[in-house]
């Protein structure tokens, strides 16, 4: 366990707190009297809930779908690590990448919490195509497919977050997953960076 | 293949007449959440055409998707995939969409053939 705190969680938490503050401020200007009355009676969280903006709800939904995909990636690397098909050096890299995905989940989950939502949990079981994993390259191809998909998932989430700071945080995760993808392609003997643009 | 290509140029207004091979590459963008034969973060795509939106029984959809009363075909997919969040507000498919109409047409052609293929979708 590293004692250094990763940057993403603090960035995301800060983002979520800022979003909430901005939201409360906007709610305050729009419906001052109702907000002021509720604030004075100490019901700040009720104010936030009663006027919960759909854009915040939408950000929570986008974050939760990303968390769900990250949980699957963690389970997939677990499957790969336990398959007995990976050479020691490859196994080390796989475990490291899995650790990154776990950090993404922690960061995204704390953002969901700060926005007043509930982060989704991992499924109890994943229905992976285990029958297709017979050698190390099958595992690497499987992982590369998930990482390739993740790049697109974040590229597809970045433009639709209402909160631009969440977009920035998603971009930092996208960069990490793109690096995973390149390394896995390299390990498979493929051109690690086959194009100039990805979406 | 070349016959198919010429046909696709002639009747390019038809959303099912894209290039499924090019469409398979576009489908890579969906693979973080979907597969043809398994439910993942998103529902499986086998049997998609003709299916009511939100109707895979063991998949947990958003209320928005279940209430959308969409039937999936080339046209409804073209509409939805361009901008999922505006076509089904409240959907959990947090994805901006495929803005390029030719890429969508290729993708839909791939989805049509793959989701009905007896090899992939028994």
mmCIF file of C-alpha atoms in Angstrom:
data_model
loop_
_atom_site.group_PDB
_atom_site.id
_atom_site.type_symbol
_atom_site.label_atom_id
_atom_site.label_comp_id
_atom_site.label_asym_id
_atom_site.label_seq_id
_atom_site.Cartn_x
_atom_site.Cartn_y
_atom_site.Cartn_z
ATOM 1 C CA UNK A 1 0.000 0.000 0.000
ATOM 2 C CA UNK A 2 1.402 3.331 -1.004
ATOM 3 C CA UNK A 3 1.170 6.127 1.518
ATOM 4 C CA UNK A 4 1.110 8.771 -1.195
ATOM 5 C CA UNK A 5 -2.444 9.881 -1.841
ATOM 6 C CA UNK A 6 -3.272 9.774 -5.549
ATOM 7 C CA UNK A 7 -4.294 13.030 -7.197
ATOM 8 C CA UNK A 8 -7.580 11.917 -8.729
ATOM 9 C CA UNK A 9 -9.630 11.489 -5.551
ATOM 10 C CA UNK A 10 -8.744 14.917 -4.219
ATOM 11 C CA UNK A 11 -9.380 16.486 -7.605
ATOM 12 C CA UNK A 12 -12.724 14.759 -7.911
ATOM 13 C CA UNK A 13 -13.766 15.498 -4.359
ATOM 14 C CA UNK A 14 -12.862 19.112 -4.787
ATOM 15 C CA UNK A 15 -14.811 19.159 -8.017
ATOM 16 C CA UNK A 16 -17.887 17.708 -6.390
ATOM 17 C CA UNK A 17 -17.753 20.121 -3.470
ATOM 18 C CA UNK A 18 -17.374 23.032 -5.875
ATOM 19 C CA UNK A 19 -20.308 21.749 -7.898
ATOM 20 C CA UNK A 20 -22.488 21.567 -4.854
ATOM 21 C CA UNK A 21 -21.468 25.047 -3.760
ATOM 22 C CA UNK A 22 -22.121 26.462 -7.219
ATOM 23 C CA UNK A 23 -25.454 24.680 -7.291
ATOM 24 C CA UNK A 24 -26.486 26.033 -3.902
ATOM 25 C CA UNK A 25 -25.417 29.499 -4.981
ATOM 26 C CA UNK A 26 -27.459 29.251 -8.176
ATOM 27 C CA UNK A 27 -30.437 27.903 -6.262
ATOM 28 C CA UNK A 28 -29.963 30.816 -3.896
ATOM 29 C CA UNK A 29 -30.181 33.470 -6.578
ATOM 30 C CA UNK A 30 -33.111 31.843 -8.333
ATOM 31 C CA UNK A 31 -35.350 31.165 -5.370
ATOM 32 C CA UNK A 32 -33.840 33.264 -2.667
ATOM 33 C CA UNK A 33 -36.643 33.386 -0.169
ATOM 34 C CA UNK A 34 -37.407 29.668 -0.078
ATOM 35 C CA UNK A 35 -33.712 28.834 0.101
ATOM 36 C CA UNK A 36 -33.057 31.436 2.747
ATOM 37 C CA UNK A 37 -35.940 30.209 4.904
ATOM 38 C CA UNK A 38 -34.732 26.621 4.667
ATOM 39 C CA UNK A 39 -31.125 27.642 5.325
ATOM 40 C CA UNK A 40 -32.167 29.638 8.364
ATOM 41 C CA UNK A 41 -34.050 26.679 9.744
ATOM 42 C CA UNK A 42 -30.932 24.561 9.205
ATOM 43 C CA UNK A 43 -32.261 22.341 6.420
ATOM 44 C CA UNK A 44 -29.437 22.754 3.913
ATOM 45 C CA UNK A 45 -29.484 19.164 2.733
ATOM 46 C CA UNK A 46 -33.241 19.322 2.238
ATOM 47 C CA UNK A 47 -32.781 22.368 0.091
ATOM 48 C CA UNK A 48 -30.330 20.508 -2.059
ATOM 49 C CA UNK A 49 -32.596 17.471 -2.322
ATOM 50 C CA UNK A 50 -35.804 19.362 -2.966
ATOM 51 C CA UNK A 51 -34.265 21.347 -5.802
ATOM 52 C CA UNK A 52 -31.924 18.642 -6.996
ATOM 53 C CA UNK A 53 -31.013 19.672 -10.522
ATOM 54 C CA UNK A 54 -31.434 17.100 -13.241
ATOM 55 C CA UNK A 55 -27.963 17.969 -14.512
ATOM 56 C CA UNK A 56 -26.465 16.804 -11.205
ATOM 57 C CA UNK A 57 -28.568 13.628 -11.442
ATOM 58 C CA UNK A 58 -27.269 13.111 -14.947
ATOM 59 C CA UNK A 59 -23.649 13.565 -13.845
ATOM 60 C CA UNK A 60 -24.239 10.950 -11.141
ATOM 61 C CA UNK A 61 -25.690 8.529 -13.707
ATOM 62 C CA UNK A 62 -22.705 9.035 -16.037
ATOM 63 C CA UNK A 63 -20.271 8.525 -13.132
ATOM 64 C CA UNK A 64 -22.079 5.382 -11.978
ATOM 65 C CA UNK A 65 -22.028 3.825 -15.437
ATOM 66 C CA UNK A 66 -18.272 4.486 -15.556
ATOM 67 C CA UNK A 67 -17.887 2.909 -12.093
ATOM 68 C CA UNK A 68 -19.774 -0.160 -13.278
ATOM 69 C CA UNK A 69 -17.387 -0.593 -16.234
ATOM 70 C CA UNK A 70 -14.375 -0.060 -13.940
ATOM 71 C CA UNK A 71 -15.636 -2.787 -11.572
ATOM 72 C CA UNK A 72 -15.814 -5.149 -14.517
ATOM 73 C CA UNK A 73 -12.221 -4.267 -15.483
ATOM 74 C CA UNK A 74 -11.015 -5.019 -11.932
ATOM 75 C CA UNK A 75 -12.781 -8.408 -12.056
ATOM 76 C CA UNK A 76 -11.340 -9.102 -15.518
ATOM 77 C CA UNK A 77 -7.761 -8.444 -14.361
ATOM 78 C CA UNK A 78 -8.474 -10.648 -11.332
ATOM 79 C CA UNK A 79 -9.529 -13.433 -13.676
ATOM 80 C CA UNK A 80 -6.379 -12.899 -15.745
ATOM 81 C CA UNK A 81 -4.144 -12.834 -12.686
ATOM 82 C CA UNK A 82 -5.646 -16.066 -11.359
ATOM 83 C CA UNK A 83 -5.656 -17.816 -14.741
ATOM 84 C CA UNK A 84 -2.133 -19.155 -14.356
ATOM 85 C CA UNK A 85 -1.558 -18.141 -17.985
ATOM 86 C CA UNK A 86 0.504 -15.004 -17.310
ATOM 87 C CA UNK A 87 4.303 -14.987 -17.070
ATOM 88 C CA UNK A 88 5.619 -13.384 -13.850
ATOM 89 C CA UNK A 89 6.620 -10.089 -15.526
ATOM 90 C CA UNK A 90 3.253 -9.782 -17.265
ATOM 91 C CA UNK A 91 1.412 -10.692 -14.089
ATOM 92 C CA UNK A 92 3.111 -7.813 -12.291
ATOM 93 C CA UNK A 93 1.949 -5.347 -14.930
ATOM 94 C CA UNK A 94 -1.587 -6.770 -14.876
ATOM 95 C CA UNK A 95 -1.805 -6.374 -11.115
ATOM 96 C CA UNK A 96 -0.548 -2.806 -11.424
ATOM 97 C CA UNK A 97 -3.164 -1.944 -14.053
ATOM 98 C CA UNK A 98 -5.831 -3.540 -11.871
ATOM 99 C CA UNK A 99 -4.689 -1.241 -9.056
ATOM 100 C CA UNK A 100 -5.231 1.785 -11.307
ATOM 101 C CA UNK A 101 -8.786 0.675 -12.041
ATOM 102 C CA UNK A 102 -9.410 0.307 -8.299
ATOM 103 C CA UNK A 103 -8.157 3.863 -7.802
ATOM 104 C CA UNK A 104 -10.509 5.055 -10.553
ATOM 105 C CA UNK A 105 -13.413 3.429 -8.693
ATOM 106 C CA UNK A 106 -12.440 5.114 -5.415
ATOM 107 C CA UNK A 107 -12.151 8.506 -7.084
ATOM 108 C CA UNK A 108 -15.384 8.222 -9.071
ATOM 109 C CA UNK A 109 -17.250 6.859 -6.031
ATOM 110 C CA UNK A 110 -16.212 9.729 -3.809
ATOM 111 C CA UNK A 111 -17.391 12.143 -6.500
ATOM 112 C CA UNK A 112 -20.780 10.368 -6.585
ATOM 113 C CA UNK A 113 -20.983 10.545 -2.790
ATOM 114 C CA UNK A 114 -20.176 14.235 -2.760
ATOM 115 C CA UNK A 115 -22.914 14.864 -5.317
ATOM 116 C CA UNK A 116 -25.403 13.142 -3.008
ATOM 117 C CA UNK A 117 -25.656 9.897 -5.002
ATOM 118 C CA UNK A 118 -24.909 6.271 -4.200
ATOM 119 C CA UNK A 119 -21.963 4.687 -6.028
ATOM 120 C CA UNK A 120 -22.823 1.358 -7.681
ATOM 121 C CA UNK A 121 -21.252 -1.764 -6.213
ATOM 122 C CA UNK A 122 -19.480 -4.506 -8.132
ATOM 123 C CA UNK A 123 -21.665 -7.354 -9.389
ATOM 124 C CA UNK A 124 -21.395 -10.624 -7.499
ATOM 125 C CA UNK A 125 -20.471 -12.450 -10.692
ATOM 126 C CA UNK A 126 -19.311 -11.541 -14.197
ATOM 127 C CA UNK A 127 -20.061 -13.696 -17.144
ATOM 128 C CA UNK A 128 -16.642 -13.565 -18.851
ATOM 129 C CA UNK A 129 -15.810 -15.607 -21.976
ATOM 130 C CA UNK A 130 -13.488 -17.864 -19.955
ATOM 131 C CA UNK A 131 -13.637 -20.636 -22.567
ATOM 132 C CA UNK A 132 -11.738 -18.359 -24.976
ATOM 133 C CA UNK A 133 -8.763 -17.787 -22.624
ATOM 134 C CA UNK A 134 -6.230 -20.516 -23.367
ATOM 135 C CA UNK A 135 -2.876 -18.738 -23.411
ATOM 136 C CA UNK A 136 -1.269 -15.495 -22.255
ATOM 137 C CA UNK A 137 -2.031 -13.667 -25.516
ATOM 138 C CA UNK A 138 -5.765 -14.471 -25.155
ATOM 139 C CA UNK A 139 -5.775 -12.817 -21.730
ATOM 140 C CA UNK A 140 -3.868 -9.799 -23.043
ATOM 141 C CA UNK A 141 -6.219 -9.461 -26.020
ATOM 142 C CA UNK A 142 -9.212 -9.639 -23.720
ATOM 143 C CA UNK A 143 -7.747 -6.943 -21.447
ATOM 144 C CA UNK A 144 -6.748 -4.798 -24.443
ATOM 145 C CA UNK A 145 -10.345 -4.916 -25.720
ATOM 146 C CA UNK A 146 -11.639 -3.676 -22.373
ATOM 147 C CA UNK A 147 -9.075 -0.862 -22.229
ATOM 148 C CA UNK A 148 -9.818 0.157 -25.832
ATOM 149 C CA UNK A 149 -13.503 0.294 -24.934
ATOM 150 C CA UNK A 150 -12.764 2.300 -21.799
ATOM 151 C CA UNK A 151 -10.966 4.980 -23.830
ATOM 152 C CA UNK A 152 -14.131 5.401 -25.913
ATOM 153 C CA UNK A 153 -16.390 5.306 -22.877
ATOM 154 C CA UNK A 154 -14.517 8.216 -21.274
ATOM 155 C CA UNK A 155 -14.234 10.023 -24.610
ATOM 156 C CA UNK A 156 -18.025 9.665 -24.816
ATOM 157 C CA UNK A 157 -18.554 10.881 -21.237
ATOM 158 C CA UNK A 158 -16.285 13.941 -21.299
ATOM 159 C CA UNK A 159 -18.530 16.081 -23.559
ATOM 160 C CA UNK A 160 -21.727 15.378 -21.601
ATOM 161 C CA UNK A 161 -20.777 16.078 -17.990
ATOM 162 C CA UNK A 162 -22.574 19.203 -16.877
ATOM 163 C CA UNK A 163 -19.687 19.916 -14.530
ATOM 164 C CA UNK A 164 -16.579 20.660 -16.600
ATOM 165 C CA UNK A 165 -14.296 19.675 -13.725
ATOM 166 C CA UNK A 166 -15.689 16.150 -13.928
ATOM 167 C CA UNK A 167 -14.800 16.212 -17.634
ATOM 168 C CA UNK A 168 -11.231 17.130 -16.729
ATOM 169 C CA UNK A 169 -11.060 14.320 -14.190
ATOM 170 C CA UNK A 170 -12.478 11.840 -16.740
ATOM 171 C CA UNK A 171 -9.806 12.966 -19.205
ATOM 172 C CA UNK A 172 -7.074 12.109 -16.700
ATOM 173 C CA UNK A 173 -8.556 8.623 -16.329
ATOM 174 C CA UNK A 174 -8.840 8.280 -20.130
ATOM 175 C CA UNK A 175 -5.126 9.029 -20.445
ATOM 176 C CA UNK A 176 -4.294 6.232 -18.004
ATOM 177 C CA UNK A 177 -6.472 3.685 -19.823
ATOM 178 C CA UNK A 178 -4.989 4.699 -23.185
ATOM 179 C CA UNK A 179 -1.528 3.958 -21.787
ATOM 180 C CA UNK A 180 -2.715 0.546 -20.601
ATOM 181 C CA UNK A 181 -4.076 -0.150 -24.061
ATOM 182 C CA UNK A 182 -0.811 0.823 -25.768
ATOM 183 C CA UNK A 183 1.263 -1.356 -23.407
ATOM 184 C CA UNK A 184 -1.041 -4.342 -23.932
ATOM 185 C CA UNK A 185 -0.890 -3.916 -27.721
ATOM 186 C CA UNK A 186 2.891 -3.714 -27.501
ATOM 187 C CA UNK A 187 2.985 -6.916 -25.457
ATOM 188 C CA UNK A 188 0.844 -8.552 -28.140
ATOM 189 C CA UNK A 189 3.346 -7.535 -30.833
ATOM 190 C CA UNK A 190 0.896 -5.020 -32.333
ATOM 191 C CA UNK A 191 1.599 -1.399 -33.195
ATOM 192 C CA UNK A 192 1.060 0.195 -29.775
ATOM 193 C CA UNK A 193 -0.244 3.488 -31.163
ATOM 194 C CA UNK A 194 -1.967 2.627 -34.446
ATOM 195 C CA UNK A 195 -3.622 5.978 -35.152
ATOM 196 C CA UNK A 196 -3.450 9.694 -34.416
ATOM 197 C CA UNK A 197 -7.056 10.039 -33.227
ATOM 198 C CA UNK A 198 -9.356 7.911 -31.077
ATOM 199 C CA UNK A 199 -12.905 8.418 -30.034
ATOM 200 C CA UNK B 1 -18.090 -7.225 -51.157
ATOM 201 C CA UNK B 2 -17.770 -4.800 -54.067
ATOM 202 C CA UNK B 3 -21.383 -5.471 -55.089
ATOM 203 C CA UNK B 4 -22.385 -4.698 -51.550
ATOM 204 C CA UNK B 5 -20.388 -1.514 -51.663
ATOM 205 C CA UNK B 6 -22.033 -0.298 -54.861
ATOM 206 C CA UNK B 7 -25.447 -1.114 -53.430
ATOM 207 C CA UNK B 8 -24.625 0.860 -50.337
ATOM 208 C CA UNK B 9 -23.782 3.883 -52.457
ATOM 209 C CA UNK B 10 -26.990 3.597 -54.467
ATOM 210 C CA UNK B 11 -29.350 3.298 -51.527
ATOM 211 C CA UNK B 12 -27.340 5.292 -49.041
ATOM 212 C CA UNK B 13 -30.485 6.685 -47.417
ATOM 213 C CA UNK B 14 -31.249 3.237 -46.027
ATOM 214 C CA UNK B 15 -29.662 2.919 -42.590
ATOM 215 C CA UNK B 16 -29.160 -0.836 -42.875
ATOM 216 C CA UNK B 17 -27.013 -0.488 -46.005
ATOM 217 C CA UNK B 18 -23.792 0.702 -44.413
ATOM 218 C CA UNK B 19 -20.547 -1.244 -44.482
ATOM 219 C CA UNK B 20 -20.648 -3.819 -41.667
ATOM 220 C CA UNK B 21 -16.861 -4.291 -41.711
ATOM 221 C CA UNK B 22 -16.268 -0.603 -41.085
ATOM 222 C CA UNK B 23 -19.117 -0.786 -38.583
ATOM 223 C CA UNK B 24 -17.340 -3.482 -36.588
ATOM 224 C CA UNK B 25 -14.489 -1.026 -36.002
ATOM 225 C CA UNK B 26 -16.973 1.592 -34.801
ATOM 226 C CA UNK B 27 -18.445 -1.034 -32.450
ATOM 227 C CA UNK B 28 -15.085 -1.038 -30.597
ATOM 228 C CA UNK B 29 -16.377 2.167 -28.999
ATOM 229 C CA UNK B 30 -19.231 0.257 -27.417
ATOM 230 C CA UNK B 31 -17.095 -2.569 -25.997
ATOM 231 C CA UNK B 32 -16.448 -0.944 -22.616
ATOM 232 C CA UNK B 33 -20.075 -1.574 -21.752
ATOM 233 C CA UNK B 34 -21.661 -3.934 -24.290
ATOM 234 C CA UNK B 35 -21.137 -7.256 -25.945
ATOM 235 C CA UNK B 36 -23.355 -9.052 -28.412
ATOM 236 C CA UNK B 37 -24.021 -12.160 -26.372
ATOM 237 C CA UNK B 38 -23.665 -11.093 -22.717
ATOM 238 C CA UNK B 39 -25.222 -8.486 -20.440
ATOM 239 C CA UNK B 40 -22.496 -6.250 -19.028
ATOM 240 C CA UNK B 41 -22.717 -2.610 -17.888
ATOM 241 C CA UNK B 42 -25.127 -2.314 -20.827
ATOM 242 C CA UNK B 43 -27.540 -4.960 -22.133
ATOM 243 C CA UNK B 44 -26.602 -7.589 -24.746
ATOM 244 C CA UNK B 45 -27.140 -6.702 -28.379
ATOM 245 C CA UNK B 46 -28.087 -10.168 -29.689
ATOM 246 C CA UNK B 47 -31.717 -9.987 -30.836
ATOM 247 C CA UNK B 48 -31.693 -6.176 -30.764
ATOM 248 C CA UNK B 49 -33.653 -5.552 -33.979
ATOM 249 C CA UNK B 50 -37.394 -5.700 -33.380
ATOM 250 C CA UNK B 51 -36.909 -5.696 -29.613
ATOM 251 C CA UNK B 52 -38.708 -3.222 -27.385
ATOM 252 C CA UNK B 53 -36.268 -0.852 -25.623
ATOM 253 C CA UNK B 54 -35.543 -1.891 -22.053
ATOM 254 C CA UNK B 55 -36.879 -5.427 -22.454
ATOM 255 C CA UNK B 56 -33.979 -7.843 -21.783
ATOM 256 C CA UNK B 57 -35.566 -9.503 -18.772
ATOM 257 C CA UNK B 58 -32.544 -10.009 -16.508
ATOM 258 C CA UNK B 59 -30.973 -6.596 -17.217
ATOM 259 C CA UNK B 60 -31.532 -3.646 -14.888
ATOM 260 C CA UNK B 61 -32.522 -0.712 -17.100
ATOM 261 C CA UNK B 62 -33.270 2.866 -16.148
ATOM 262 C CA UNK B 63 -36.956 3.704 -15.772
ATOM 263 C CA UNK B 64 -36.441 6.167 -18.627
ATOM 264 C CA UNK B 65 -35.388 3.431 -21.063
ATOM 265 C CA UNK B 66 -38.196 1.101 -19.982
ATOM 266 C CA UNK B 67 -40.801 3.829 -20.453
ATOM 267 C CA UNK B 68 -39.406 5.039 -23.778
ATOM 268 C CA UNK B 69 -41.671 2.782 -25.918
ATOM 269 C CA UNK B 70 -38.998 2.618 -28.630
ATOM 270 C CA UNK B 71 -38.823 -0.457 -30.866
ATOM 271 C CA UNK B 72 -35.244 -0.910 -32.106
ATOM 272 C CA UNK B 73 -34.768 -0.791 -35.856
ATOM 273 C CA UNK B 74 -32.327 0.998 -38.185
ATOM 274 C CA UNK B 75 -34.147 4.318 -37.852
ATOM 275 C CA UNK B 76 -34.682 4.342 -34.077
ATOM 276 C CA UNK B 77 -31.062 3.236 -33.556
ATOM 277 C CA UNK B 78 -29.817 5.972 -35.864
ATOM 278 C CA UNK B 79 -31.730 8.519 -33.837
ATOM 279 C CA UNK B 80 -30.714 7.159 -30.411
ATOM 280 C CA UNK B 81 -27.040 6.593 -31.221
ATOM 281 C CA UNK B 82 -26.618 10.148 -32.472
ATOM 282 C CA UNK B 83 -27.437 11.513 -29.020
ATOM 283 C CA UNK B 84 -28.589 8.974 -26.412
ATOM 284 C CA UNK B 85 -29.149 11.480 -23.600
ATOM 285 C CA UNK B 86 -31.431 13.759 -25.562
ATOM 286 C CA UNK B 87 -33.431 10.922 -27.184
ATOM 287 C CA UNK B 88 -33.931 9.093 -23.859
ATOM 288 C CA UNK B 89 -33.477 11.707 -21.106
ATOM 289 C CA UNK B 90 -32.612 9.923 -17.887
ATOM 290 C CA UNK B 91 -30.881 6.988 -19.588
ATOM 291 C CA UNK B 92 -27.895 5.467 -17.802
ATOM 292 C CA UNK B 93 -26.030 5.139 -21.110
ATOM 293 C CA UNK B 94 -23.635 7.988 -20.318
ATOM 294 C CA UNK B 95 -22.265 8.357 -23.810
ATOM 295 C CA UNK B 96 -22.254 11.423 -26.081
ATOM 296 C CA UNK B 97 -23.143 9.413 -29.182
ATOM 297 C CA UNK B 98 -21.769 8.857 -32.676
ATOM 298 C CA UNK B 99 -22.152 12.174 -34.461
ATOM 299 C CA UNK B 100 -20.902 11.119 -37.913
ATOM 300 C CA UNK B 101 -23.892 9.813 -39.853
ATOM 301 C CA UNK B 102 -21.813 7.545 -42.114
ATOM 302 C CA UNK B 103 -20.178 5.912 -39.096
ATOM 303 C CA UNK B 104 -23.635 5.381 -37.580
ATOM 304 C CA UNK B 105 -24.856 3.783 -40.789
ATOM 305 C CA UNK B 106 -21.860 1.412 -40.826
ATOM 306 C CA UNK B 107 -22.338 0.641 -37.140
ATOM 307 C CA UNK B 108 -26.035 -0.123 -37.612
ATOM 308 C CA UNK B 109 -25.247 -2.385 -40.584
ATOM 309 C CA UNK B 110 -22.786 -4.266 -38.368
ATOM 310 C CA UNK B 111 -25.262 -4.450 -35.467
ATOM 311 C CA UNK B 112 -27.943 -5.789 -37.802
ATOM 312 C CA UNK B 113 -25.818 -8.608 -39.219
ATOM 313 C CA UNK B 114 -24.013 -9.493 -35.969
ATOM 314 C CA UNK B 115 -27.077 -9.393 -33.712
ATOM 315 C CA UNK B 116 -28.887 -11.784 -36.050
ATOM 316 C CA UNK B 117 -25.933 -14.079 -36.778
ATOM 317 C CA UNK B 118 -26.546 -17.617 -35.576
ATOM 318 C CA UNK B 119 -22.805 -18.086 -34.894
ATOM 319 C CA UNK B 120 -22.567 -15.212 -32.421
ATOM 320 C CA UNK B 121 -26.147 -15.218 -31.149
ATOM 321 C CA UNK B 122 -27.370 -18.789 -30.836
#
